[in-house]
Amino acid sequence: MMKTFLIAAAVVFPLTASMAQGPQPPKPVNRTDYVKTVDAHFNQIDTNHDGKLTKEELAAELQREMQLANSRIAQQLQAKFKQLDTNHDGQLSLQEFMAIQPSIRSSETPEQMLQRLDTNHDGKISADEFRAPELAKFNRLDTNHDGVVTPAELQAASGHK
């Protein structure tokens, strides 16, 4: 199944933060806070603040997300190099180590995102259109429909017990 940019962005930010801090237990997420996070992300992408996302705004956001992800990977690789070069003799060159750096690419183009999210087909994505698939995902995870996704609900959704 192809992962979308929104899923990737939702996963990348918490994962990179948790990698820096070490393993963190999952915390409950209530619907109100989740909507605030989704809306804040929409507003960040909507650079002209017209309440709609254009293909150009989506392309700029995808580019920014990929640059941030690649920057984080580069920082992690540099830290790993320092860790591996324990005698500090430089036998493992940074250039050789950086050559294995993966490049993150989105599996979805801005055109595909626009087509998927623009449900009224006006060529732009409204805040409601942006929010709808995210709320649907939240609602699927919130199996008891109490407005909070608990670690147990997340674990059940992922198939782990």
Coordinates of N, CA, C and O in Angstrom, one line a residue:
M1 N 0.8 -1.2 0.0 CA 0.0 0.0 0.0 C 0.9 1.2 0.0 O 1.8 1.3 0.7
M2 N 0.6 2.2 -0.9 CA 1.4 3.4 -1.0 C 1.1 4.3 0.2 O 0.0 4.5 0.6
K3 N 2.2 4.8 0.8 CA 2.0 5.8 1.9 C 1.9 7.2 1.4 O 2.6 7.5 0.5
T4 N 1.0 8.0 1.9 CA 0.9 9.3 1.4 C 1.8 10.3 2.2 O 2.3 9.9 3.2
F5 N 1.9 11.4 1.6 CA 2.7 12.5 2.2 C 2.2 12.8 3.6 O 3.0 12.9 4.6
L6 N 0.9 12.9 3.8 CA 0.3 13.2 5.1 C 0.7 12.2 6.2 O 1.0 12.5 7.3
I7 N 0.6 10.9 5.8 CA 1.0 9.9 6.7 C 2.5 10.0 7.0 O 2.9 9.9 8.2
A8 N 3.3 10.2 6.0 CA 4.7 10.3 6.2 C 5.0 11.5 7.1 O 5.8 11.3 8.0
A9 N 4.4 12.6 6.9 CA 4.7 13.8 7.7 C 4.2 13.5 9.1 O 4.9 13.9 10.1
A10 N 3.1 12.9 9.3 CA 2.6 12.6 10.6 C 3.5 11.6 11.3 O 3.7 11.6 12.6
V11 N 4.2 10.7 10.6 CA 5.1 9.8 11.2 C 6.5 10.3 11.4 O 7.1 10.1 12.4
V12 N 7.0 11.1 10.4 CA 8.4 11.6 10.4 C 8.6 12.5 11.6 O 9.6 12.3 12.4
F13 N 7.8 13.5 11.9 CA 8.0 14.4 13.0 C 8.1 13.7 14.3 O 9.0 13.9 15.0
P14 N 7.1 12.9 14.7 CA 7.2 12.3 16.0 C 8.3 11.3 16.1 O 9.0 11.2 17.1
L15 N 8.6 10.6 15.0 CA 9.7 9.6 15.0 C 11.1 10.3 15.2 O 11.9 9.8 16.0
T16 N 11.3 11.4 14.5 CA 12.6 12.0 14.7 C 12.7 12.6 16.1 O 13.8 12.5 16.6
A17 N 11.7 13.1 16.6 CA 11.7 13.6 18.0 C 12.0 12.5 19.0 O 12.8 12.6 19.9
S18 N 11.3 11.4 18.8 CA 11.5 10.3 19.7 C 12.8 9.6 19.6 O 13.4 9.1 20.5
M19 N 13.4 9.6 18.4 CA 14.8 9.1 18.2 C 15.8 9.9 19.0 O 16.7 9.4 19.6
A20 N 15.6 11.2 19.0 CA 16.5 12.1 19.7 C 16.3 11.9 21.2 O 17.3 12.0 22.0
Q21 N 15.1 11.6 21.7 CA 14.8 11.5 23.1 C 14.9 10.0 23.6 O 14.8 9.8 24.8
G22 N 15.0 9.1 22.7 CA 15.0 7.7 23.1 C 13.5 7.2 23.1 O 12.6 7.9 22.8
P23 N 13.3 5.9 23.4 CA 12.0 5.4 23.3 C 11.0 6.1 24.3 O 11.4 6.3 25.5
Q24 N 9.9 6.4 23.8 CA 8.9 7.1 24.6 C 7.6 6.3 24.5 O 7.2 5.9 23.4
P25 N 6.9 6.1 25.7 CA 5.6 5.3 25.6 C 4.6 6.2 24.9 O 4.6 7.4 25.0
P26 N 3.7 5.5 24.1 CA 2.7 6.3 23.4 C 1.8 6.9 24.4 O 1.5 6.4 25.5
K27 N 1.2 8.1 24.1 CA 0.3 8.8 24.9 C -1.1 8.9 24.2 O -1.1 8.9 23.0
P28 N -2.1 9.0 25.0 CA -3.4 9.1 24.4 C -3.5 10.5 23.6 O -2.9 11.4 24.0
V29 N -4.3 10.4 22.5 CA -4.4 11.6 21.7 C -5.9 11.9 21.6 O -6.7 11.0 21.1
N30 N -6.4 13.0 22.1 CA -7.8 13.3 22.0 C -8.1 14.0 20.6 O -7.2 14.5 20.0
R31 N -9.3 13.9 20.2 CA -9.7 14.4 18.9 C -9.5 15.9 18.7 O -9.0 16.3 17.7
T32 N -9.8 16.6 19.7 CA -9.6 18.1 19.7 C -8.1 18.4 19.4 O -7.8 19.3 18.5
D33 N -7.2 17.8 20.1 CA -5.8 18.1 19.9 C -5.3 17.6 18.5 O -4.5 18.2 17.9
Y34 N -5.9 16.5 18.1 CA -5.5 15.9 16.8 C -6.0 16.9 15.7 O -5.3 17.2 14.8
V35 N -7.2 17.4 15.8 CA -7.7 18.4 14.8 C -6.9 19.7 14.8 O -6.5 20.2 13.8
K36 N -6.4 20.1 16.0 CA -5.6 21.3 16.1 C -4.3 21.0 15.3 O -3.8 21.9 14.6
T37 N -3.7 19.8 15.5 CA -2.5 19.5 14.8 C -2.7 19.5 13.3 O -1.8 20.0 12.5
V38 N -3.7 18.9 12.8 CA -4.0 18.8 11.4 C -4.3 20.2 10.8 O -3.7 20.6 9.8
D39 N -5.0 21.0 11.6 CA -5.3 22.4 11.1 C -4.0 23.2 11.1 O -3.8 24.0 10.2
A40 N -3.2 23.0 12.1 CA -1.9 23.8 12.1 C -1.0 23.4 10.9 O -0.4 24.3 10.3
H41 N -1.1 22.1 10.5 CA -0.3 21.7 9.4 C -0.9 22.3 8.1 O -0.1 22.7 7.2
F42 N -2.2 22.3 8.0 CA -2.8 22.9 6.8 C -2.4 24.4 6.7 O -2.0 24.9 5.7
N43 N -2.5 25.1 7.8 CA -2.2 26.5 7.8 C -0.7 26.8 7.5 O -0.4 27.8 6.8
Q44 N 0.2 25.9 7.9 CA 1.6 26.0 7.5 C 1.8 25.8 6.0 O 2.6 26.5 5.4
I45 N 1.0 24.9 5.4 CA 1.2 24.7 4.0 C 0.5 25.8 3.2 O 1.0 26.2 2.1
D46 N -0.6 26.4 3.7 CA -1.3 27.4 3.0 C -0.6 28.7 3.2 O -1.0 29.6 3.9
T47 N 0.5 28.9 2.4 CA 1.4 30.1 2.6 C 0.7 31.4 2.2 O 1.1 32.4 2.7
N48 N -0.3 31.4 1.3 CA -0.9 32.7 1.0 C -2.1 32.9 1.9 O -2.8 33.9 1.7
H49 N -2.4 32.0 2.8 CA -3.5 32.1 3.8 C -4.9 32.4 3.2 O -5.6 33.2 3.7
D50 N -5.2 31.7 2.0 CA -6.5 31.9 1.4 C -7.5 30.8 1.8 O -8.6 30.8 1.3
G51 N -7.0 29.9 2.6 CA -7.9 28.8 3.1 C -8.0 27.7 2.1 O -8.8 26.8 2.3
K52 N -7.1 27.7 1.1 CA -7.1 26.6 0.1 C -5.6 26.2 -0.2 O -4.7 27.1 -0.1
L53 N -5.4 24.9 -0.5 CA -4.1 24.5 -0.9 C -4.0 24.3 -2.4 O -4.8 23.5 -2.9
T54 N -3.0 25.0 -3.0 CA -2.8 24.8 -4.4 C -1.8 23.7 -4.7 O -1.0 23.3 -3.8
K55 N -1.7 23.3 -5.9 CA -0.7 22.4 -6.3 C 0.7 22.9 -6.0 O 1.6 22.2 -5.5
E56 N 0.9 24.2 -6.2 CA 2.2 24.9 -5.9 C 2.5 24.8 -4.4 O 3.7 24.6 -4.0
E57 N 1.5 25.1 -3.6 CA 1.8 25.0 -2.1 C 2.1 23.6 -1.7 O 3.0 23.4 -0.9
L58 N 1.4 22.6 -2.3 CA 1.7 21.2 -2.0 C 3.1 20.9 -2.4 O 3.8 20.2 -1.7
A59 N 3.5 21.3 -3.6 CA 4.8 21.0 -4.1 C 5.9 21.6 -3.2 O 6.9 20.9 -2.9
A60 N 5.7 22.8 -2.8 CA 6.6 23.5 -1.9 C 6.7 22.7 -0.5 O 7.8 22.6 0.0
E61 N 5.6 22.3 0.0 CA 5.6 21.6 1.3 C 6.3 20.2 1.1 O 7.0 19.8 2.0
L62 N 6.0 19.5 0.0 CA 6.7 18.2 -0.2 C 8.2 18.4 -0.3 O 8.9 17.6 0.3
Q63 N 8.6 19.5 -1.0 CA 10.0 19.8 -1.1 C 10.6 20.1 0.3 O 11.7 19.6 0.6
R64 N 9.9 20.9 1.1 CA 10.4 21.2 2.4 C 10.5 20.0 3.3 O 11.5 19.8 4.0
E65 N 9.5 19.1 3.3 CA 9.5 17.9 4.1 C 10.6 17.0 3.7 O 11.3 16.4 4.6
M66 N 10.9 16.9 2.4 CA 12.0 16.0 2.0 C 13.3 16.6 2.4 O 14.2 15.8 2.8
Q67 N 13.5 17.9 2.3 CA 14.8 18.5 2.7 C 15.0 18.3 4.2 O 16.1 18.0 4.6
L68 N 13.9 18.5 5.0 CA 14.0 18.3 6.4 C 14.4 16.9 6.8 O 15.3 16.6 7.6
A69 N 13.7 15.9 6.1 CA 14.0 14.5 6.4 C 15.4 14.2 6.0 O 16.1 13.5 6.7
N70 N 15.9 14.7 4.8 CA 17.2 14.4 4.4 C 18.3 15.0 5.3 O 19.3 14.5 5.6
S71 N 18.0 16.2 5.8 CA 18.8 16.9 6.8 C 19.0 16.1 8.1 O 20.1 15.9 8.6
R72 N 17.8 15.6 8.6 CA 17.9 14.7 9.8 C 18.7 13.5 9.6 O 19.4 13.0 10.4
I73 N 18.5 12.9 8.4 CA 19.3 11.6 8.1 C 20.8 12.0 8.1 O 21.6 11.2 8.6
A74 N 21.1 13.1 7.5 CA 22.6 13.5 7.4 C 23.1 13.7 8.8 O 24.2 13.2 9.1
Q75 N 22.4 14.3 9.7 CA 22.8 14.5 11.1 C 23.0 13.2 11.8 O 24.0 13.0 12.5
Q76 N 22.1 12.3 11.6 CA 22.2 10.9 12.2 C 23.4 10.2 11.7 O 24.1 9.5 12.4
L77 N 23.6 10.3 10.4 CA 24.8 9.6 9.8 C 26.1 10.2 10.3 O 27.1 9.4 10.6
Q78 N 26.2 11.5 10.5 CA 27.4 12.1 11.1 C 27.6 11.6 12.5 O 28.7 11.3 12.9
A79 N 26.6 11.6 13.3 CA 26.7 11.1 14.7 C 27.1 9.6 14.7 O 28.0 9.2 15.5
K80 N 26.6 8.8 13.7 CA 26.9 7.4 13.6 C 28.4 7.3 13.2 O 29.1 6.4 13.8
F81 N 28.9 8.1 12.3 CA 30.3 8.1 11.9 C 31.2 8.3 13.1 O 32.1 7.6 13.4
K82 N 30.8 9.4 13.9 CA 31.7 9.6 15.1 C 31.6 8.5 16.1 O 32.7 8.2 16.7
Q83 N 30.5 7.8 16.1 CA 30.4 6.7 17.0 C 31.2 5.5 16.5 O 31.9 4.8 17.3
L84 N 31.2 5.3 15.2 CA 32.0 4.2 14.6 C 33.5 4.4 14.6 O 34.3 3.5 14.7
D85 N 33.9 5.6 14.5 CA 35.3 6.0 14.4 C 35.8 6.2 15.9 O 36.2 7.2 16.3
T86 N 35.8 5.1 16.6 CA 36.0 5.2 18.1 C 37.5 5.5 18.4 O 37.8 6.2 19.4
N87 N 38.4 5.2 17.5 CA 39.8 5.6 17.8 C 40.2 6.9 17.1 O 41.3 7.3 17.2
H88 N 39.3 7.5 16.5 CA 39.4 8.8 15.9 C 40.6 8.9 14.9 O 41.3 9.9 14.8
D89 N 40.9 7.7 14.2 CA 42.0 7.7 13.3 C 41.6 8.1 11.8 O 42.4 8.1 11.0
G90 N 40.3 8.3 11.6 CA 39.8 8.7 10.3 C 39.8 7.6 9.3 O 39.8 7.9 8.1
Q91 N 40.0 6.3 9.7 CA 40.0 5.2 8.7 C 38.6 5.1 8.0 O 38.6 4.7 6.9
L92 N 37.6 5.4 8.6 CA 36.3 5.4 8.0 C 36.0 6.9 7.6 O 35.7 7.7 8.4
S93 N 36.2 7.2 6.3 CA 36.0 8.6 5.9 C 34.5 9.0 5.9 O 33.7 8.2 5.6
L94 N 34.3 10.2 6.2 CA 32.9 10.7 6.2 C 32.3 10.7 4.8 O 31.1 10.3 4.7
Q95 N 33.1 10.9 3.8 CA 32.6 10.8 2.4 C 32.1 9.4 2.1 O 31.0 9.2 1.5
E96 N 32.9 8.4 2.5 CA 32.5 7.0 2.3 C 31.2 6.7 3.1 O 30.3 6.1 2.6
F97 N 31.1 7.2 4.3 CA 30.0 6.9 5.1 C 28.7 7.6 4.6 O 27.7 7.0 4.5
M98 N 28.9 8.9 4.2 CA 27.7 9.6 3.6 C 27.3 9.1 2.3 O 26.1 9.3 1.9
A99 N 28.1 8.3 1.6 CA 27.7 7.8 0.3 C 26.6 6.7 0.5 O 25.8 6.5 -0.5
I100 N 26.4 6.2 1.7 CA 25.3 5.2 1.9 C 24.0 5.9 2.3 O 23.0 5.2 2.6
Q101 N 24.0 7.2 2.4 CA 22.8 7.9 2.9 C 21.7 7.7 1.9 O 21.7 8.0 0.7
P102 N 20.5 7.2 2.5 CA 19.4 7.1 1.6 C 18.7 8.4 1.3 O 18.9 9.4 2.1
S103 N 18.1 8.5 0.2 CA 17.3 9.7 -0.1 C 15.9 9.4 0.0 O 15.4 8.5 -0.6
I104 N 15.2 10.3 0.7 CA 13.7 10.1 0.9 C 13.0 10.8 -0.2 O 13.3 11.9 -0.5
R105 N 12.1 10.0 -0.8 CA 11.2 10.6 -1.9 C 9.8 10.3 -1.5 O 9.5 9.2 -1.0
S106 N 8.9 11.2 -1.9 CA 7.5 11.0 -1.7 C 7.0 10.1 -2.7 O 7.4 10.1 -3.9
S107 N 6.0 9.2 -2.3 CA 5.4 8.3 -3.2 C 4.2 8.9 -3.9 O 3.6 8.3 -4.8
E108 N 3.9 10.1 -3.6 CA 2.8 10.8 -4.2 C 3.2 12.2 -4.7 O 3.9 12.9 -4.0
T109 N 2.8 12.5 -5.9 CA 3.1 13.8 -6.5 C 2.1 14.8 -6.0 O 1.0 14.5 -5.6
P110 N 2.4 16.1 -6.2 CA 1.4 17.1 -5.8 C 0.1 17.0 -6.6 O -1.0 17.2 -6.0
E111 N 0.2 16.6 -7.9 CA -1.0 16.4 -8.7 C -1.8 15.3 -8.1 O -3.1 15.4 -8.1
Q112 N -1.2 14.2 -7.7 CA -1.9 13.1 -7.1 C -2.6 13.5 -5.8 O -3.7 13.1 -5.5
M113 N -1.9 14.2 -5.0 CA -2.4 14.7 -3.7 C -3.7 15.6 -4.0 O -4.7 15.4 -3.3
L114 N -3.5 16.5 -4.9 CA -4.6 17.4 -5.3 C -5.8 16.6 -5.7 O -7.0 16.8 -5.3
Q115 N -5.6 15.6 -6.6 CA -6.7 14.8 -7.1 C -7.4 14.0 -5.9 O -8.6 13.9 -5.9
R116 N -6.6 13.5 -5.0 CA -7.1 12.7 -3.9 C -7.9 13.5 -2.9 O -8.9 13.1 -2.4
L117 N -7.3 14.7 -2.6 CA -7.9 15.5 -1.5 C -9.0 16.5 -2.0 O -9.8 16.9 -1.2
D118 N -8.9 16.9 -3.2 CA -9.8 17.9 -3.8 C -11.2 17.3 -4.1 O -11.5 17.1 -5.3
T119 N -12.0 17.0 -3.1 CA -13.2 16.3 -3.4 C -14.3 17.1 -4.1 O -15.1 16.5 -4.8
N120 N -14.2 18.4 -4.1 CA -15.2 19.2 -4.9 C -14.6 19.6 -6.3 O -15.3 20.3 -7.0
H121 N -13.4 19.2 -6.6 CA -12.8 19.3 -7.9 C -12.7 20.8 -8.3 O -12.8 21.1 -9.5
D122 N -12.3 21.7 -7.4 CA -12.2 23.1 -7.7 C -10.7 23.5 -8.0 O -10.4 24.6 -8.1
G123 N -9.8 22.5 -7.9 CA -8.4 22.7 -8.1 C -7.7 23.2 -6.9 O -6.5 23.5 -7.0
K124 N -8.3 23.2 -5.8 CA -7.7 23.6 -4.5 C -8.3 22.8 -3.4 O -9.3 22.2 -3.5
I125 N -7.5 22.7 -2.3 CA -7.9 21.9 -1.1 C -8.3 22.8 0.0 O -7.5 23.6 0.5
S126 N -9.5 22.7 0.4 CA -10.0 23.5 1.6 C -9.5 22.9 2.9 O -9.1 21.7 2.9
A127 N -9.7 23.6 4.0 CA -9.3 23.0 5.3 C -10.2 21.8 5.6 O -9.7 20.8 6.1
D128 N -11.5 21.9 5.2 CA -12.4 20.7 5.4 C -11.9 19.5 4.6 O -11.9 18.4 5.1
E129 N -11.5 19.7 3.3 CA -11.1 18.6 2.5 C -9.8 18.1 3.0 O -9.5 16.9 3.0
F130 N -8.9 18.9 3.5 CA -7.6 18.5 4.1 C -7.8 17.7 5.4 O -7.2 16.7 5.6
R131 N -8.8 18.1 6.2 CA -9.1 17.5 7.5 C -9.8 16.2 7.3 O -9.6 15.2 8.1
A132 N -10.7 16.0 6.4 CA -11.6 14.9 6.3 C -10.9 13.5 6.3 O -11.3 12.6 7.1
P133 N -9.8 13.2 5.5 CA -9.2 11.9 5.6 C -8.5 11.7 6.9 O -8.4 10.6 7.4
E134 N -8.0 12.7 7.5 CA -7.3 12.6 8.8 C -8.3 12.3 9.9 O -8.0 11.5 10.8
L135 N -9.5 12.9 9.9 CA -10.5 12.6 10.9 C -11.0 11.2 10.7 O -11.3 10.5 11.6
A136 N -11.1 10.8 9.4 CA -11.6 9.4 9.2 C -10.6 8.4 9.8 O -11.0 7.4 10.4
K137 N -9.3 8.7 9.6 CA -8.3 7.9 10.2 C -8.4 7.9 11.7 O -8.3 6.8 12.4
F138 N -8.6 9.0 12.3 CA -8.7 9.1 13.8 C -9.9 8.3 14.2 O -9.8 7.6 15.2
N139 N -11.0 8.5 13.5 CA -12.3 7.8 13.9 C -12.1 6.3 13.8 O -12.7 5.6 14.6
R140 N -11.4 5.8 12.8 CA -11.1 4.4 12.7 C -10.3 3.9 13.9 O -10.5 2.8 14.4
L141 N -9.3 4.7 14.3 CA -8.5 4.3 15.5 C -9.2 4.4 16.8 O -9.0 3.6 17.7
D142 N -10.1 5.3 16.9 CA -10.9 5.6 18.2 C -12.1 4.6 18.2 O -13.2 4.9 18.0
T143 N -11.7 3.3 18.5 CA -12.7 2.3 18.3 C -13.9 2.4 19.3 O -15.0 1.9 19.0
N144 N -13.7 3.0 20.5 CA -14.8 3.1 21.4 C -15.5 4.5 21.3 O -16.4 4.8 22.0
H145 N -15.0 5.3 20.3 CA -15.6 6.6 20.0 C -15.8 7.5 21.2 O -16.8 8.2 21.3
D146 N -14.7 7.6 22.0 CA -14.8 8.5 23.1 C -14.0 9.8 22.9 O -13.8 10.6 23.7
G147 N -13.5 9.9 21.6 CA -12.7 11.1 21.3 C -11.3 11.1 21.7 O -10.6 12.1 21.6
V148 N -10.8 9.9 22.1 CA -9.4 9.8 22.5 C -8.8 8.5 21.9 O -9.5 7.4 22.0
V149 N -7.7 8.6 21.2 CA -7.0 7.4 20.7 C -6.0 7.0 21.8 O -5.0 7.8 22.0
T150 N -6.2 5.9 22.4 CA -5.3 5.4 23.5 C -4.2 4.5 22.9 O -4.3 4.0 21.8
P151 N -3.1 4.3 23.7 CA -2.1 3.4 23.2 C -2.6 2.0 22.9 O -2.2 1.4 21.9
A152 N -3.6 1.6 23.7 CA -4.2 0.3 23.4 C -4.9 0.2 22.1 O -4.8 -0.8 21.4
E153 N -5.6 1.3 21.7 CA -6.3 1.4 20.4 C -5.3 1.4 19.3 O -5.5 0.7 18.3
L154 N -4.2 2.1 19.5 CA -3.1 2.1 18.5 C -2.5 0.8 18.3 O -2.3 0.3 17.2
Q155 N -2.3 0.1 19.4 CA -1.7 -1.2 19.4 C -2.6 -2.2 18.7 O -2.2 -3.0 17.9
A156 N -3.9 -2.1 19.0 CA -4.9 -3.0 18.4 C -5.0 -2.8 16.9 O -5.1 -3.7 16.1
A157 N -4.9 -1.5 16.5 CA -5.0 -1.2 15.0 C -3.8 -1.7 14.3 O -3.8 -2.0 13.1
S158 N -2.6 -1.7 14.9 CA -1.4 -2.2 14.3 C -1.3 -3.7 14.3 O -0.3 -4.2 13.7
G159 N -2.2 -4.3 15.0 CA -2.2 -5.8 15.0 C -1.3 -6.4 16.0 O -1.1 -7.6 16.0
H160 N -0.7 -5.6 16.9 CA 0.2 -6.1 18.0 C -0.6 -6.2 19.2 O -1.4 -5.4 19.6
K161 N -0.3 -7.3 20.0 CA -1.0 -7.5 21.2 C 0.0 -7.6 22.4 O 1.1 -7.9 22.3

